[in-house]
Short mmCIF file of C-alpha atoms in Angstrom, two decimals:
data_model
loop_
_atom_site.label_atom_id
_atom_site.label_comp_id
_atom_site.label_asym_id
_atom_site.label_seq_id
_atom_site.Cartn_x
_atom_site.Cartn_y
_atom_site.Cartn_z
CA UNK A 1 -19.69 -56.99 -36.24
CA UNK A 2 -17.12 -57.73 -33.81
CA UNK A 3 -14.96 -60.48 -35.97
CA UNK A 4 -15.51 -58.03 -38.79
CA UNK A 5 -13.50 -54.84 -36.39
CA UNK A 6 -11.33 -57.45 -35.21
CA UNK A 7 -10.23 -58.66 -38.65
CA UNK A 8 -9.25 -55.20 -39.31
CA UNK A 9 -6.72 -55.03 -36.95
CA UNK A 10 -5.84 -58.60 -37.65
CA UNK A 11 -5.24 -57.48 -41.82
CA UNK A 12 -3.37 -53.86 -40.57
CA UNK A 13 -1.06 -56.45 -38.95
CA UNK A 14 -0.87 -58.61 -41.80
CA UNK A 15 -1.56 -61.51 -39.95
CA UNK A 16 -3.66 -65.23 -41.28
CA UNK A 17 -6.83 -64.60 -42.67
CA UNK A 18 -8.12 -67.04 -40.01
CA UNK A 19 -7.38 -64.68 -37.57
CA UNK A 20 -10.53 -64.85 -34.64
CA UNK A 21 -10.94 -63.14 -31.69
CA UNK A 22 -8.40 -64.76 -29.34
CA UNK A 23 -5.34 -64.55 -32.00
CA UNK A 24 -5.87 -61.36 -32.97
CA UNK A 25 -5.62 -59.29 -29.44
CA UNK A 26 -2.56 -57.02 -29.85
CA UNK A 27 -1.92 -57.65 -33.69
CA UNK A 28 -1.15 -54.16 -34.44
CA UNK A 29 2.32 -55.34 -32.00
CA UNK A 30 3.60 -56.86 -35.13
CA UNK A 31 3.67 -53.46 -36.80
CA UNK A 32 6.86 -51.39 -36.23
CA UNK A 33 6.23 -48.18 -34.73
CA UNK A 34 9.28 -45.71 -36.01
CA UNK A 35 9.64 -44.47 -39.99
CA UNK A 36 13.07 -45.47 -39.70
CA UNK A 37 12.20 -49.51 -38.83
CA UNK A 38 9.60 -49.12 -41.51
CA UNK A 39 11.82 -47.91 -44.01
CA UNK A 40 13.70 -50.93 -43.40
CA UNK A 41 10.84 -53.49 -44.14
CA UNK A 42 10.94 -53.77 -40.06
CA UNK A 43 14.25 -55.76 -40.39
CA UNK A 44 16.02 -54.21 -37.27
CA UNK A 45 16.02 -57.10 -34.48
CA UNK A 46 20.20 -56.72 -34.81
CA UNK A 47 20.22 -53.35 -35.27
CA UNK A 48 17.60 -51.03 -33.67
CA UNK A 49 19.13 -47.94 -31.77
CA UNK A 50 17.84 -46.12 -29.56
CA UNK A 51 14.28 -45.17 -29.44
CA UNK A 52 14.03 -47.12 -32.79
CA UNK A 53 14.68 -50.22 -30.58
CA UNK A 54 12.22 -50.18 -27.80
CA UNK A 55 9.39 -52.23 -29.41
CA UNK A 56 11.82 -54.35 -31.91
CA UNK A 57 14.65 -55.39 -29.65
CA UNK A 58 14.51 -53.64 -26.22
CA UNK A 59 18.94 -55.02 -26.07
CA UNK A 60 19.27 -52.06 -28.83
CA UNK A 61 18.15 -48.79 -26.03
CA UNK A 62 21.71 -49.47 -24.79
CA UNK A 63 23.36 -47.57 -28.03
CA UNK A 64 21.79 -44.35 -27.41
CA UNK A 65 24.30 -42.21 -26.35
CA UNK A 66 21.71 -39.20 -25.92
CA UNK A 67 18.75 -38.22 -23.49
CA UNK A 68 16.26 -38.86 -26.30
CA UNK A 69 12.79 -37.59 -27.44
CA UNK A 70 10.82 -39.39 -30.41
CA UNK A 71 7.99 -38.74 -32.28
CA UNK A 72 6.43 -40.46 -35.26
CA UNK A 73 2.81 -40.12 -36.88
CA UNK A 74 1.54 -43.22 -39.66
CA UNK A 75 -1.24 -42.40 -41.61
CA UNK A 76 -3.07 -44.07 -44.52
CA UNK A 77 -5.65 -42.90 -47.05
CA UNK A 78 -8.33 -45.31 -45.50
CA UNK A 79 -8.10 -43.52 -42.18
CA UNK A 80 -6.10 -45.78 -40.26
CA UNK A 81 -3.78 -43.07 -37.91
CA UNK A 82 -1.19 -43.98 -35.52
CA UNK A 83 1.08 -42.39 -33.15
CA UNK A 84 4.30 -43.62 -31.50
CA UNK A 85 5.91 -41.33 -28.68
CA UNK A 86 9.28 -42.27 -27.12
CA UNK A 87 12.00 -41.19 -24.46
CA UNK A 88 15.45 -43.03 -23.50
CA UNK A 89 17.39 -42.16 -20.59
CA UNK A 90 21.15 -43.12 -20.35
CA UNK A 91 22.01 -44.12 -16.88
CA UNK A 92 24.91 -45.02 -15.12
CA UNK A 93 26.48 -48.13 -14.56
CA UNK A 94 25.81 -48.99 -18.31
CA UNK A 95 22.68 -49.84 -18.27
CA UNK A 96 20.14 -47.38 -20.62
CA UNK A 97 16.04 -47.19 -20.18
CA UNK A 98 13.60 -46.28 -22.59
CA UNK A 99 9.38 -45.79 -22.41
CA UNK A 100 7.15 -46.15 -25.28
CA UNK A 101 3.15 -45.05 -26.00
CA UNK A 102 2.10 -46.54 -29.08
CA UNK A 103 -2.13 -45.80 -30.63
CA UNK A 104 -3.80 -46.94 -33.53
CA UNK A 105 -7.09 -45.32 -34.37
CA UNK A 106 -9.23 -47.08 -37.25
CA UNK A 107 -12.64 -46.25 -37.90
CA UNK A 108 -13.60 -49.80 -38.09
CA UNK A 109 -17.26 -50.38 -39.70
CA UNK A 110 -20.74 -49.53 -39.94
CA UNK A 111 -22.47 -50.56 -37.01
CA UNK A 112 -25.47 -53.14 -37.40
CA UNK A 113 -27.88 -54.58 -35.31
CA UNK A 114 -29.75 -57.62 -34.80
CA UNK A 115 -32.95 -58.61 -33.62
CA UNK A 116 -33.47 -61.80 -30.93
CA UNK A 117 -33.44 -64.40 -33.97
CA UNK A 118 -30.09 -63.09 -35.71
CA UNK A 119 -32.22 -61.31 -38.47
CA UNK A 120 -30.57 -58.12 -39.51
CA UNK A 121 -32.19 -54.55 -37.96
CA UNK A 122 -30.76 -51.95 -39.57
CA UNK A 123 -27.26 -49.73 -38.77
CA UNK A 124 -26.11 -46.94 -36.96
CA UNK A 125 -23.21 -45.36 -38.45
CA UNK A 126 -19.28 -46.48 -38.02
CA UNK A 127 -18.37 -47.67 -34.75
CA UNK A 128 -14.06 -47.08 -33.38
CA UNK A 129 -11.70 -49.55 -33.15
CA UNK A 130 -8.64 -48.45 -31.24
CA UNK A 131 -5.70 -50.39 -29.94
CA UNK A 132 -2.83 -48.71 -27.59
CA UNK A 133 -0.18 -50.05 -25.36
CA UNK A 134 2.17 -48.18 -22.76
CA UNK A 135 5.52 -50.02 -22.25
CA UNK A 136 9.01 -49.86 -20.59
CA UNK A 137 12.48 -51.18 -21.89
CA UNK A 138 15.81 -51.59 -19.89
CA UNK A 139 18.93 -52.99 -21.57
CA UNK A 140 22.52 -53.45 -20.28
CA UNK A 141 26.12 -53.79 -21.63
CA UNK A 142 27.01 -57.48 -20.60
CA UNK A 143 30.62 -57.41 -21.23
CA UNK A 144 30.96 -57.99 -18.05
CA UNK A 145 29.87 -60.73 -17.69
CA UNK A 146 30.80 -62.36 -20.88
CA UNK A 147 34.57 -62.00 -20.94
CA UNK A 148 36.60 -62.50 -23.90
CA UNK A 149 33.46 -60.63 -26.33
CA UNK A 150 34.48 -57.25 -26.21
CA UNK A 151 34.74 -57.03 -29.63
CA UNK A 152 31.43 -58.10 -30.17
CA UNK A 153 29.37 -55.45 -27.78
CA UNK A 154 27.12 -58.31 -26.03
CA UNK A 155 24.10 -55.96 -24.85
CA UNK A 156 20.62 -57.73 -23.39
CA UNK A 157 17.24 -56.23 -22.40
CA UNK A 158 13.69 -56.61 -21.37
CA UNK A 159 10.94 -54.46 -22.43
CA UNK A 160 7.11 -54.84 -20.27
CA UNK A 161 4.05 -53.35 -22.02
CA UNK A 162 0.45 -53.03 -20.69
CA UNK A 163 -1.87 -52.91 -23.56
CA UNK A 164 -5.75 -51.84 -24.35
CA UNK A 165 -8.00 -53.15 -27.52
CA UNK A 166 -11.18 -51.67 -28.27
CA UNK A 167 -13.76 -52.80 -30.67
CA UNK A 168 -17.24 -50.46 -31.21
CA UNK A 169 -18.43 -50.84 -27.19
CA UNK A 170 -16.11 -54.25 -26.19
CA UNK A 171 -12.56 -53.85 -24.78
CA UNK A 172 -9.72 -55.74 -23.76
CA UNK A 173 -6.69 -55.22 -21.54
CA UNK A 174 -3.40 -57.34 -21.93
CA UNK A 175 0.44 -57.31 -20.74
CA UNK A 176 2.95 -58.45 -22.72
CA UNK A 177 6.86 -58.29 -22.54
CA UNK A 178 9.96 -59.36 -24.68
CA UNK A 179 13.68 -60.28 -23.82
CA UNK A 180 16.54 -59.59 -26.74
CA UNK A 181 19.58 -60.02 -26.55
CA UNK A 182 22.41 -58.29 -29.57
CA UNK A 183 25.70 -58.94 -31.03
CA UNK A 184 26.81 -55.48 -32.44
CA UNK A 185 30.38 -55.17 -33.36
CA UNK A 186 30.69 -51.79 -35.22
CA UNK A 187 31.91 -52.93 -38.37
CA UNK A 188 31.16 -56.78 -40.12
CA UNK A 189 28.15 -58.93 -39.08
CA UNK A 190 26.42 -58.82 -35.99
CA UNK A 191 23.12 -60.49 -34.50
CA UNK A 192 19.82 -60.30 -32.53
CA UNK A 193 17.33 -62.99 -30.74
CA UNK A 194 14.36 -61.72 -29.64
CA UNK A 195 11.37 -63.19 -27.65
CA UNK A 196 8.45 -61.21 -28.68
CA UNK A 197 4.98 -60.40 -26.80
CA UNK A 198 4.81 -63.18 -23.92
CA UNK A 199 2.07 -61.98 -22.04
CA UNK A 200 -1.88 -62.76 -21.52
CA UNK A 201 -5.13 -60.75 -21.92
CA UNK A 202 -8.85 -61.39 -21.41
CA UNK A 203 -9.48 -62.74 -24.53
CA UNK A 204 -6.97 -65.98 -22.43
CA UNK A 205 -5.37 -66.76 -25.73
CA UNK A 206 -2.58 -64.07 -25.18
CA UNK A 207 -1.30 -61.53 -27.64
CA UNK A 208 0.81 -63.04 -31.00
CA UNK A 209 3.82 -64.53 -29.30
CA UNK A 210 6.67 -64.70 -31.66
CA UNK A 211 10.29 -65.25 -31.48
CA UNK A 212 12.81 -63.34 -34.02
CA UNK A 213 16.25 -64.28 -35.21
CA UNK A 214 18.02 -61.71 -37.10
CA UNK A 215 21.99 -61.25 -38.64
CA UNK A 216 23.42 -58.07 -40.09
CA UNK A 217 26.65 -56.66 -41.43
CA UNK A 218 27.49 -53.44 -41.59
CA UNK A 219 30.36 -51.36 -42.94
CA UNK A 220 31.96 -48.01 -42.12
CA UNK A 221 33.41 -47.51 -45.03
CA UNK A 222 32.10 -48.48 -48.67
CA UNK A 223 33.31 -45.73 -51.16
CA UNK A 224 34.10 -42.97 -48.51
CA UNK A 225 35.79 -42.18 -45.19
CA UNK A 226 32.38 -40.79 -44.64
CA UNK A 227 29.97 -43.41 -45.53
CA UNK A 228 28.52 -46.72 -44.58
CA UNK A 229 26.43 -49.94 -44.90
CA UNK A 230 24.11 -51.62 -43.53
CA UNK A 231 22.12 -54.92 -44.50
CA UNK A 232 19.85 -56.96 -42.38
CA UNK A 233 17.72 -60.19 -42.42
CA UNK A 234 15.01 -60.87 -39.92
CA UNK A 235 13.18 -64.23 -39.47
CA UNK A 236 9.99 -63.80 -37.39
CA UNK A 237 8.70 -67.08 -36.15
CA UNK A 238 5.21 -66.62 -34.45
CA UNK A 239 2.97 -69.66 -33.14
CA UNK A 240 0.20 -68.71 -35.53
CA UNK A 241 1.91 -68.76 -39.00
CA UNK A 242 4.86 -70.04 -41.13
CA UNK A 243 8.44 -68.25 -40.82
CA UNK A 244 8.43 -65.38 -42.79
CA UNK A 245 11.29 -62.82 -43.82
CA UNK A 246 12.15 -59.47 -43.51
CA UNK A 247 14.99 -57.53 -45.05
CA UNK A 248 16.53 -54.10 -45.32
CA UNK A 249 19.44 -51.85 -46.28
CA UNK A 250 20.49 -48.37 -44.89
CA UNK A 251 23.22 -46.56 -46.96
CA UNK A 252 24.63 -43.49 -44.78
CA UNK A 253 26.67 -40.48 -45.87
CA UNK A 254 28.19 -38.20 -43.46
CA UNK A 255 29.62 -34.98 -44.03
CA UNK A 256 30.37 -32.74 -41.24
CA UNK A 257 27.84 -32.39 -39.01
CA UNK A 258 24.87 -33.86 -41.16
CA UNK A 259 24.01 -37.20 -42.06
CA UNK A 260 21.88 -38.71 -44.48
CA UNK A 261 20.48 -42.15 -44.39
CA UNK A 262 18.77 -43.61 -47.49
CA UNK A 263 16.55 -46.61 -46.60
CA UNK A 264 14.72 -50.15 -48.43
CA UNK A 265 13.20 -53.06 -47.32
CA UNK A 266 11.23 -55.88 -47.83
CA UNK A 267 8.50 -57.67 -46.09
CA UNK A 268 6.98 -61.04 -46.86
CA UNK A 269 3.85 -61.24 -44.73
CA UNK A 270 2.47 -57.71 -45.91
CA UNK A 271 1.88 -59.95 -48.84
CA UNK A 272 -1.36 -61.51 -47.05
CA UNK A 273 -2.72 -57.87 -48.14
CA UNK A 274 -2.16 -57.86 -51.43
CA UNK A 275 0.93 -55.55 -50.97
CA UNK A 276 4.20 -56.22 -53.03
CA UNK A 277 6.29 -56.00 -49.64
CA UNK A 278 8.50 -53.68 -50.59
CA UNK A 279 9.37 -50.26 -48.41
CA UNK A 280 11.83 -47.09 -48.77
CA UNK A 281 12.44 -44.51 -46.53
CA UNK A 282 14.80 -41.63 -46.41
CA UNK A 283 16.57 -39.41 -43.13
CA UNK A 284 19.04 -37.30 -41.68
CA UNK A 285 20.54 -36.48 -38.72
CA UNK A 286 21.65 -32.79 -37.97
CA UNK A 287 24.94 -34.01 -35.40
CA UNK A 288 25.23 -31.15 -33.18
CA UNK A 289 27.63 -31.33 -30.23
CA UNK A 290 25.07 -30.69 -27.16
CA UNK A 291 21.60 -31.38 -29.35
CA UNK A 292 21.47 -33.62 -32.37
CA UNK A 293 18.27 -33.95 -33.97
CA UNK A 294 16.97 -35.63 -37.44
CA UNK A 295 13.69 -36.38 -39.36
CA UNK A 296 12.96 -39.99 -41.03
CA UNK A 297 9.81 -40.95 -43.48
CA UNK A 298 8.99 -44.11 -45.10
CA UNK A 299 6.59 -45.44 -47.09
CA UNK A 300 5.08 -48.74 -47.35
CA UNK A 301 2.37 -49.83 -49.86
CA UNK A 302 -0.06 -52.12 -47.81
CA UNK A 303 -1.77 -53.35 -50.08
CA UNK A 304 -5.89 -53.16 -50.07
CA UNK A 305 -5.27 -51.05 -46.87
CA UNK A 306 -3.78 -48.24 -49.24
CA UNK A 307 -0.20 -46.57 -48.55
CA UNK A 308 0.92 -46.67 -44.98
CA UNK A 309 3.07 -43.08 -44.81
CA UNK A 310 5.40 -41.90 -41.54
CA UNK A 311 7.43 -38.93 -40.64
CA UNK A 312 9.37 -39.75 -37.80
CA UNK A 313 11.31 -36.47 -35.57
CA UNK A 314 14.00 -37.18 -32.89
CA UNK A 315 15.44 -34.63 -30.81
CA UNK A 316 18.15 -35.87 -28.28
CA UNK A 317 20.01 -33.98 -25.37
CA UNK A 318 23.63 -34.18 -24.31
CA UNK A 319 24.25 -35.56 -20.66
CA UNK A 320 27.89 -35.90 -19.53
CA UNK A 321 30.30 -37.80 -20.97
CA UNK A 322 27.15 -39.82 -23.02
CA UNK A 323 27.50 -37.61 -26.23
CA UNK A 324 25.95 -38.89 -29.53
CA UNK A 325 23.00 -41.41 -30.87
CA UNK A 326 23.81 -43.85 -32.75
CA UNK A 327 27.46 -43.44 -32.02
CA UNK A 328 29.31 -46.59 -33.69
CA UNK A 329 33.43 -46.46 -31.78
CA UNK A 330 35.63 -49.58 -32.96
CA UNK A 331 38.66 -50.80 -31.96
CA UNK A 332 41.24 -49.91 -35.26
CA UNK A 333 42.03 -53.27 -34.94
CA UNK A 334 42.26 -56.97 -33.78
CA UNK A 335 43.98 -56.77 -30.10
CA UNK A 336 46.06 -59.35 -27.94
CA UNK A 337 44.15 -60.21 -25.00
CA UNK A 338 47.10 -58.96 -23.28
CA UNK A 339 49.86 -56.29 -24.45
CA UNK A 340 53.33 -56.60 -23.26
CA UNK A 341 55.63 -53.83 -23.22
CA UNK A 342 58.97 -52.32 -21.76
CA UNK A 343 58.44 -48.92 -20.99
CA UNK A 344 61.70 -48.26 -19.23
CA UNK A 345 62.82 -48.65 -23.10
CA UNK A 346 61.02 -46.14 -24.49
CA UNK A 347 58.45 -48.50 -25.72
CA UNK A 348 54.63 -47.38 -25.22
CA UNK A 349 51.09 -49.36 -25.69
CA UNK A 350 48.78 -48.13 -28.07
CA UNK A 351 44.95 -48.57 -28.27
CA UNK A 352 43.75 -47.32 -31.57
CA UNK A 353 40.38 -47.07 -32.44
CA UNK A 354 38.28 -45.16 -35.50
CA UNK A 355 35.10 -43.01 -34.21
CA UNK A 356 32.24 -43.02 -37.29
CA UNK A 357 31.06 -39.84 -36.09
CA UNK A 358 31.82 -36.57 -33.09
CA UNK A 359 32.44 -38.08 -29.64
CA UNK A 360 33.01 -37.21 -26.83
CA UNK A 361 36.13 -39.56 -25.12
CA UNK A 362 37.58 -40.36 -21.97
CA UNK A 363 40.68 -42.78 -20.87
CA UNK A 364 41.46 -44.13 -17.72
CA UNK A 365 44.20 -46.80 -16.18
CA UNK A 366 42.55 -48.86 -13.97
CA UNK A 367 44.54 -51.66 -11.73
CA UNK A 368 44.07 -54.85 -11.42
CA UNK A 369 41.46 -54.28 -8.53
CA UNK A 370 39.71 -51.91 -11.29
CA UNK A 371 40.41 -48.87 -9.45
CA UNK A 372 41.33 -45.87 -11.47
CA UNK A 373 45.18 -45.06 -11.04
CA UNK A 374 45.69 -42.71 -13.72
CA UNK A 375 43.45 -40.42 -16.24
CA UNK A 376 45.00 -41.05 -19.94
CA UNK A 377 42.48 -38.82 -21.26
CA UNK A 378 40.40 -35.93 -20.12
CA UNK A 379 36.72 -35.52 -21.92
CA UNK A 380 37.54 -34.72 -24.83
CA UNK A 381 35.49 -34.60 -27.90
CA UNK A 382 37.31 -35.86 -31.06
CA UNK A 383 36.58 -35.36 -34.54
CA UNK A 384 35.51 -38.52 -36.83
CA UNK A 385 38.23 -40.36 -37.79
CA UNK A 386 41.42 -42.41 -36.63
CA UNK A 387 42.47 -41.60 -33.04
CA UNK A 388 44.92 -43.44 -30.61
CA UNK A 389 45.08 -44.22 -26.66
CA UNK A 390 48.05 -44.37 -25.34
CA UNK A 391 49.77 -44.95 -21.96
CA UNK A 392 53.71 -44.91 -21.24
CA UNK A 393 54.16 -46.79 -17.76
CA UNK A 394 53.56 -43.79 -15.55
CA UNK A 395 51.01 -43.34 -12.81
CA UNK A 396 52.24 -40.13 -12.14
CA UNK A 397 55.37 -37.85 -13.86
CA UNK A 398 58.39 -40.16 -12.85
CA UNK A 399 56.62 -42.95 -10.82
CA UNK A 400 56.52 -46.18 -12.92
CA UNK A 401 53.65 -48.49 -12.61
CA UNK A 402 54.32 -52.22 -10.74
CA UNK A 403 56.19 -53.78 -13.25
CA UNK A 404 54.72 -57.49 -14.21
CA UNK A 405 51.38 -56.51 -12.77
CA UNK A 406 48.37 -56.30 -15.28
CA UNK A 407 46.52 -52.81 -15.73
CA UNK A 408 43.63 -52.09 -17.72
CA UNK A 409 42.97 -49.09 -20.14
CA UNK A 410 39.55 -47.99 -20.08
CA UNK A 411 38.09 -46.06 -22.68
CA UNK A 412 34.46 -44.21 -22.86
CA UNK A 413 33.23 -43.54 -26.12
CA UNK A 414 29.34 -41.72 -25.37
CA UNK A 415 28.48 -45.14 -24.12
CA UNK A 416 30.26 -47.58 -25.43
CA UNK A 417 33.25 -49.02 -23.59
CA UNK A 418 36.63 -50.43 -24.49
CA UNK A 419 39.22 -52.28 -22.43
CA UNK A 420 42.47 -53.31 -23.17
CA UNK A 421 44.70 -55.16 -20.45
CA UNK A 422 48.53 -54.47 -20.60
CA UNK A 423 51.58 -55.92 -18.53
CA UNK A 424 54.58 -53.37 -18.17
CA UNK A 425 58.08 -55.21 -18.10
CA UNK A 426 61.77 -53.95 -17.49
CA UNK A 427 62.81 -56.52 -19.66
#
């Protein structure tokens, strides 16, 4: 009776068939939670956002821009139900924090008894099977500390999850956590490492440990100014099966304030339930200033466990200068690491960049202590499109800067950051 409960959970997951007791604690973690990763055949380890990325990649709650609120129901015909609430909180210095409660209701099996010598005595009716975890994720811009990578948007993160299995009257408890760190330039490839599920529970064989490798490459621009592309590849390696691979696409058309995201993916293990592996989803994003908010479904076939279907909502609230989810700000193009100019000529230094969609953007001159000595640019929220930062050599009307000294232009993009160091000359 147990194994039987147990190998539910362990086939929902589509994990071995050998799957026992001790391996199969926590299965249900390999499942993505949102109708936007599911859409993707749970390829997102490079390019979660948000709320999306709390379970896959916890480096990925950096991008979101917005205080943010996340709901998403899964439900299949066999009765399997699960529910995935989220919130991410922006918060200064940047560093972003997101929490999670994830629970999967299945109504397992008939329950039968035994006598003392094993014979069989009859049933009872179903028994529940339930499996939920609670969990935290914090995730920081390290550009900081990895000079020279600007371009690339180095962000890491840890995520922390305490988690609860039950099976007819038996229950578990377990704690788990991951570390991820992402590569996410805003156009071309990027990448994501993840160390998934490290943790123990009372089974003592710990939930299914598993460490993910992923690449992506992504364009802003494939027929329209207001379009994009994005394609991803995921290699999960867990300690209890083969490497397997995931894939996915997201094609995105903006127009004004709405977006529309059209979704596929592909995922080899579901194929351990007699499912073809493939997944589509579909979204859109209504991009108000203060309040965006957007709906997502997917569906993915799973195989002798019938048609797994999500609707996914996501509400998020404007805070400050932090203005849009999902916000993707890139520098126009490739920089000097240092820009040289004569402003007592006339000359000025430019730091161009192209916004994908409505920000809000700030400028500052910093010195070479990083104190601010200037502002370039009030909050100001610009439309999507080509835009330029520029500074002329003045702290103030008529004072020059210190000639031959370095100064930095800093520019806030919701929460991204760009920097670009400059040395005015007199000749």
């Amino acid at each position: 009776m147990r194994r039987a409960a147990i190998a539910l959970l362990a086939a929902l997951a589509a994990s071995s068939a050998s799957a026992d007791a001790g391996t199969s604690f926590g299965e249900a973690l390999r499942l993505s939670q949102s109708a936007w990763a599911q859409g993707m055949g749970d390829a997102q380890a490079a390019s979660a956002e948000g709320v999306s990325a709390i379970g896959v990649n916890p480096a990925g709650v950096l991008t979101s821009g917005f205080t943010t609120f996340h709901l998403t129901h899964s439900f299949m015909v066999t009765g399997i139900n699960e529910d995935y609430f989220a919130y991410v909180q922006p918060l200064p210095g940047q560093t972003t924090m997101g929490l999670s409660l994830y629970v999967m209701r299945a109504p397992g099996g008939v329950r039968e008894f035994e006598d003392e010598n094993g014979n069989w005595a009859g049933e009872a009716g179903p028994y529940p099977v339930m499996f939920m975890s609670g969990g935290a994720a914090w995730a920081m811009d390290l550009r900081r500390f990895l000079p020279g990578l600007d371009l690339l948007r180095p962000s890491g993160g840890a995520g922390l999850r305490i988690m609860s299995q039950q099976v007819d009257r038996e229950s578990w408890l377990g704690v788990s956590g991951d570390l991820g760190v992402r590569l996410q330039p805003g156009a071309g490839f990027g990448g994501g490492l993840v160390l998934q599920h490290v943790g123990l529970d009372e089974s003592g064989f710990g939930p299914p440990r598993q460490f993910v490798g992923a690449v992506s490459w992504r364009t802003d621009r494939l027929f329209t100014a207001g379009d994009g592309f994005l394609l991803e590849l995921d290699a999960p390696l867990a300690r209890d099966r083969a490497l397997l691979i995931r894939g996915g696409g997201e094609y995105r058309l903006i127009a004004g304030p709405l977006a529309l995201a059209f979704r596929g993916g592909y995922r080899e293990e579901l194929a351990d339930t007699g499912a073809p592996g493939f997944s589509a989803g579909l979204g859109f994003r209504w991009l108000s200033r203060r309040a965006p908010w957007g709906l997502d479904c997917a569906i993915v076939p799973m195989g002798t466990l019938g048609t797994r279907h999500a609707v996914s909502l996501t509400i998020g609230m404007a805070s400050g200068a932090r203005q849009v989810e999902n916000l993707n700000v890139t520098i126009e193009e490739q920089q000097a690491p240092v820009r040289v100019f004569y402003p007592t000529k006339g000359e000025r230094v430019y730091l161009p960049i192209r916004i994908r969609e409505p920000a809000e953007v700030s400028a500052k001159l910093l010195d070479e202590s990083g104190l601010s000595v200037a502002i370039l640019m009030e909050p100001t929220v610009l439309a999507a499109g080509r835009h330029e930062i520029g500074w002329d050599g003045q702290i103030a009307p008529g004072v020059w800067a210190q000639f031959d000294r370095t100064y930095h232009i800093f520019v806030q993009a919701g929460n991204q950051s760009f920097y670009l160091d400059c040395v005015p000359k007199t000749e």
